[in-house]
Amino acid sequence: MFFMPLLTTNKLESFYGDFQALFGIDFEIQQGEIVAMIGANGAGKSTFLKTVCGLLKAGLDAIVFDGEPIGGVAPGKIVQRGIAMVPEGRRLFPSLSVEENLLMGAYAKRTGPWNLDAVYTLFPILKERHRSPATALSGGQQQMAAIGRALMSNPKLLICDEISLGLAPIVVKEIYDALPRICSDGMTAIIVEQDVGVAQKVSSRLYCLQEGKVTLAGSSKDVTREQISKAYFGV
Ligand SMILES: Nc1ncnc2c1ncn2[C@@H]1O[C@H](COP(=O)(O)OP(=O)(O)O)[C@@H](O)[C@H]1O
Ligand SMILES: [Mg+2]
């Protein structure tokens, strides 16, 4: 059987004006995999995710998704093709209710298992609070709403940028406990995570970035602490 990764990047570079943030990132993820991306602040993790989602320019062939080159394709078109991001800082629409925020995620009109009912089954607290303004939710609940909004587009690939940031450990656990349910239908996920222990636990493979380059790629359970700290800090 021909085996094709769901997403590959080939020597991917990314820039903010004249400033180069990514230097030749080779990355791949198979359908159904959960891959973590770790690295210090400023390593380029969010830049990588934003470039994959079309928010930053890339060469057409530097990103291949589901067999098609998508580098530099507009963000709205990328959502329609099946990539959804939970951005750093959640970015909910503050003037909208929880339910309205979730419905905003469905604008791409992709079909699949995710709809309001499925999101409310995954995170029952969102059903209880569906009429509340997004700003009235706790940090953990806001994160659940941001994840739910991304799922509403029925993506093939879910990308999560630091979903545990600023949340208490018990809330982080609650959110990551939902991940196997999210992925049970064959969903694929890239998880950017500052907490290396959490990243190793939830993923099958991980990549470490440092100063815009991949410094480690391997099986999450096999990489050693020494390999990780070397890849993280370059010491
Ligand atoms: N909007 C921006 N404009 C200019 N430089 C940026 C911008 N966002 C990030 N950078 C720079 O790009 C590099 C990578 O940042 P980022 O991808 O946010 O790192 P991470 O998510 O790993 O913390 C850093 O040097 C950061 O200062
Ligand atoms: Mg970041």
Coordinates of C-alpha atoms and ligand atoms in Angstrom, one line a residue:
M1 CA 0.0 0.0 0.0
F2 CA 1.2 3.5 -0.8
F3 CA 1.8 5.3 2.4
M4 CA 1.7 9.1 2.3
P5 CA 2.1 11.4 5.3
L6 CA -0.9 13.7 5.9
L7 CA 1.5 16.7 6.2
T8 CA 5.1 17.3 5.2
T9 CA 7.2 20.4 5.2
N10 CA 10.3 20.4 3.0
K11 CA 13.1 22.8 4.0
L12 CA 10.5 25.2 5.2
E13 CA 11.6 28.7 5.8
S14 CA 9.7 31.6 7.3
F15 CA 10.3 35.3 7.7
Y16 CA 8.9 38.3 9.5
G17 CA 10.0 41.0 7.0
D18 CA 13.8 40.7 6.9
F19 CA 14.0 38.5 10.0
Q20 CA 14.3 34.8 9.3
A21 CA 12.5 32.8 11.9
L22 CA 12.6 29.2 10.4
F23 CA 15.6 27.6 8.7
G24 CA 14.8 24.6 6.6
I25 CA 12.3 22.7 8.7
D26 CA 11.7 19.1 7.6
F27 CA 8.6 17.7 9.4
E28 CA 6.1 15.0 8.8
I29 CA 3.0 13.6 10.4
Q30 CA 1.1 10.5 9.4
Q31 CA -2.7 10.3 9.6
G32 CA -3.8 9.4 13.1
E33 CA -0.6 10.5 14.7
I34 CA -0.2 12.9 17.6
V35 CA 3.1 14.7 17.3
A36 CA 4.4 17.2 19.8
M37 CA 6.6 20.2 19.1
I38 CA 8.7 21.5 22.0
G39 CA 11.4 24.2 22.4
A40 CA 12.3 27.3 24.4
N41 CA 10.4 30.6 24.1
G42 CA 11.2 32.1 20.7
A43 CA 12.4 28.8 19.1
G44 CA 9.9 29.2 16.3
K45 CA 7.1 26.8 17.3
S46 CA 4.3 29.3 16.7
T47 CA 5.9 30.5 13.6
F48 CA 5.9 27.0 12.2
L49 CA 2.2 26.5 13.0
K50 CA 1.3 29.9 11.6
T51 CA 3.2 29.2 8.4
V52 CA 1.5 25.8 8.0
C53 CA -1.9 27.6 8.5
G54 CA -1.1 30.1 5.8
L55 CA -0.7 33.1 8.1
L56 CA 2.9 33.6 7.0
K57 CA 4.3 33.2 3.5
A58 CA 5.9 30.0 2.3
G59 CA 7.1 28.4 -1.0
L60 CA 4.2 26.4 -2.5
D61 CA 6.0 23.1 -2.4
A62 CA 7.5 23.6 1.0
I63 CA 4.3 22.4 2.6
V64 CA 2.4 19.4 1.3
F65 CA -1.0 18.6 2.9
D66 CA -3.0 15.5 1.9
G67 CA -1.0 15.2 -1.3
E68 CA -1.4 18.8 -2.4
P69 CA 1.2 21.6 -2.1
I70 CA -0.3 24.4 0.1
G71 CA 2.7 26.7 0.9
G72 CA 1.5 30.3 0.8
V73 CA -2.2 29.4 0.2
A74 CA -4.6 31.8 2.0
P75 CA -5.6 30.8 5.5
G76 CA -9.3 30.5 4.7
K77 CA -8.6 28.1 1.9
I78 CA -6.3 26.0 4.2
V79 CA -9.2 25.7 6.8
Q80 CA -11.4 24.5 3.9
R81 CA -8.8 21.9 3.1
G82 CA -8.9 20.6 6.6
I83 CA -6.4 22.2 8.9
A84 CA -7.7 24.0 12.0
M85 CA -5.6 25.8 14.6
V86 CA -6.2 26.5 18.3
P87 CA -4.1 29.6 18.5
E88 CA -1.9 30.7 21.3
G89 CA -3.9 32.7 23.7
R90 CA -7.2 31.2 22.5
R91 CA -8.5 34.3 20.7
L92 CA -12.1 33.8 21.3
F93 CA -14.5 36.5 20.1
P94 CA -15.2 38.4 23.4
S95 CA -18.5 39.9 22.4
L96 CA -20.0 36.5 21.3
S97 CA -21.5 33.8 23.5
V98 CA -19.8 30.4 23.8
E99 CA -22.2 28.9 21.3
E100 CA -21.7 31.7 18.8
N101 CA -17.9 31.2 19.1
L102 CA -18.3 27.5 18.4
L103 CA -20.5 28.2 15.4
M104 CA -17.9 30.6 14.0
G105 CA -15.7 27.5 13.7
A106 CA -18.2 25.9 11.3
Y107 CA -18.0 28.5 8.6
A108 CA -15.8 26.3 6.4
K109 CA -18.9 24.0 6.1
R110 CA -16.8 20.8 6.0
T111 CA -18.8 17.7 6.9
G112 CA -17.8 15.2 9.5
P113 CA -18.5 14.0 13.1
W114 CA -18.1 17.4 14.8
N115 CA -21.1 19.6 15.5
L116 CA -22.4 21.5 18.6
D117 CA -23.7 18.3 20.1
A118 CA -20.4 16.4 19.7
V119 CA -18.5 19.3 21.2
Y120 CA -20.9 19.5 24.1
T121 CA -20.5 15.8 24.7
L122 CA -16.8 16.2 24.8
F123 CA -16.8 19.3 27.1
P124 CA -20.2 19.3 29.0
I125 CA -19.4 22.5 30.8
L126 CA -19.6 24.3 27.5
K127 CA -23.2 23.2 27.1
E128 CA -24.0 24.5 30.6
R129 CA -22.5 27.8 29.7
H130 CA -23.4 28.0 26.1
R131 CA -25.2 31.4 26.5
S132 CA -22.4 33.0 28.5
P133 CA -20.1 35.5 26.9
A134 CA -16.7 33.9 26.2
T135 CA -15.1 36.4 28.5
A136 CA -17.1 35.0 31.5
L137 CA -15.5 31.6 31.2
S138 CA -12.5 30.4 33.3
G139 CA -9.2 30.0 31.4
G140 CA -9.7 26.3 31.1
Q141 CA -13.2 26.7 29.9
Q142 CA -12.0 29.2 27.3
Q143 CA -9.4 26.8 26.1
M144 CA -12.1 24.1 25.7
A145 CA -14.2 26.6 23.7
A146 CA -11.2 27.3 21.5
I147 CA -10.6 23.6 20.9
G148 CA -14.3 23.1 20.2
R149 CA -14.4 26.0 17.8
A150 CA -11.4 24.4 15.8
L151 CA -13.2 21.0 15.9
M152 CA -16.4 22.6 14.4
S153 CA -14.6 22.9 11.1
N154 CA -14.2 19.1 11.0
P155 CA -10.4 19.3 10.3
K156 CA -8.2 16.4 9.2
L157 CA -5.4 18.0 11.1
L158 CA -5.8 19.8 14.4
I159 CA -3.0 22.1 15.5
C160 CA -2.8 23.3 19.1
D161 CA -0.5 26.1 20.2
E162 CA 0.3 25.9 24.0
I163 CA -3.1 25.0 25.2
S164 CA -1.8 24.5 28.8
L165 CA -0.3 28.0 29.1
G166 CA -1.4 29.7 32.3
L167 CA -3.7 26.8 33.4
A168 CA -3.6 24.8 36.6
P169 CA -2.2 21.3 36.3
I170 CA -5.6 19.7 37.0
V171 CA -7.2 21.7 34.2
V172 CA -4.4 20.8 31.9
K173 CA -5.0 17.2 32.6
E174 CA -8.7 17.5 32.0
I175 CA -8.0 19.1 28.6
Y176 CA -5.4 16.6 27.5
D177 CA -7.6 13.7 28.7
A178 CA -10.0 14.8 25.9
L179 CA -7.3 14.3 23.2
P180 CA -7.7 10.5 22.8
R181 CA -11.5 11.0 22.3
I182 CA -10.8 13.8 19.8
C183 CA -8.4 11.5 17.9
S184 CA -10.5 8.3 18.1
D185 CA -12.0 8.9 14.7
G186 CA -8.6 9.1 13.0
M187 CA -7.9 12.8 13.7
T188 CA -4.3 13.9 13.4
A189 CA -2.9 16.5 15.8
I190 CA 0.2 18.6 16.2
I191 CA 0.6 19.8 19.8
V192 CA 3.0 22.6 20.7
E193 CA 3.7 22.3 24.4
Q194 CA 6.1 24.0 26.9
D195 CA 5.8 21.2 29.4
V196 CA 8.1 18.5 28.1
G197 CA 6.6 15.8 30.4
V198 CA 3.1 16.5 29.1
A199 CA 4.4 16.6 25.5
Q200 CA 6.0 13.2 25.8
K201 CA 3.0 11.7 27.5
V202 CA 0.4 12.7 24.9
S203 CA 2.4 12.2 21.7
S204 CA 4.0 9.3 19.8
R205 CA 6.7 11.4 18.3
L206 CA 8.2 14.8 19.0
Y207 CA 10.3 17.5 17.4
C208 CA 12.4 20.0 19.3
L209 CA 13.1 23.4 17.7
Q210 CA 15.9 25.7 18.6
E211 CA 16.5 29.0 16.9
G212 CA 14.3 28.0 13.9
K213 CA 15.9 24.6 13.3
V214 CA 14.9 21.1 14.3
T215 CA 17.4 19.9 16.8
L216 CA 15.8 16.6 17.8
A217 CA 13.2 14.4 16.2
G218 CA 12.2 11.0 17.6
S219 CA 9.9 8.7 19.4
S220 CA 8.5 10.5 22.5
K221 CA 9.0 7.6 24.8
D222 CA 12.5 6.8 23.6
V223 CA 14.1 10.3 23.7
T224 CA 16.2 10.8 26.8
R225 CA 16.3 13.8 29.2
E226 CA 19.9 14.5 28.0
Q227 CA 18.8 14.5 24.4
I228 CA 16.0 16.8 25.2
S229 CA 18.0 19.3 27.2
K230 CA 20.7 19.4 24.6
A231 CA 18.1 20.0 21.8
Y232 CA 16.4 22.6 23.9
F233 CA 19.4 24.7 25.0
G234 CA 22.1 23.5 22.7
V235 CA 24.4 22.6 25.6
Ligands
LIG1 N1 5.2 39.1 14.6 C1 6.5 39.0 14.7 N2 7.3 39.9 14.2 C2 8.6 39.7 14.2 N3 9.3 38.7 14.8 C3 8.5 37.8 15.4 C4 7.1 37.8 15.4 N4 6.6 36.7 16.0 C5 7.7 36.0 16.4 N5 8.8 36.6 16.0 C6 10.2 36.1 16.3 O1 10.3 34.9 15.6 C7 11.0 34.0 16.5 C8 10.2 32.8 16.7 O2 9.1 33.1 17.5 P1 7.9 32.2 17.9 O3 7.6 31.3 16.7 O4 6.8 32.9 18.4 O5 8.5 31.2 19.0 P2 7.8 30.2 20.0 O6 6.4 30.0 19.6 O7 8.7 28.9 19.8 O8 8.0 30.8 21.3 C9 11.4 34.8 17.7 O9 12.7 35.2 17.5 C10 10.4 35.9 17.8 O10 11.0 37.0 18.4
MG2 MG 4.7 30.3 20.6

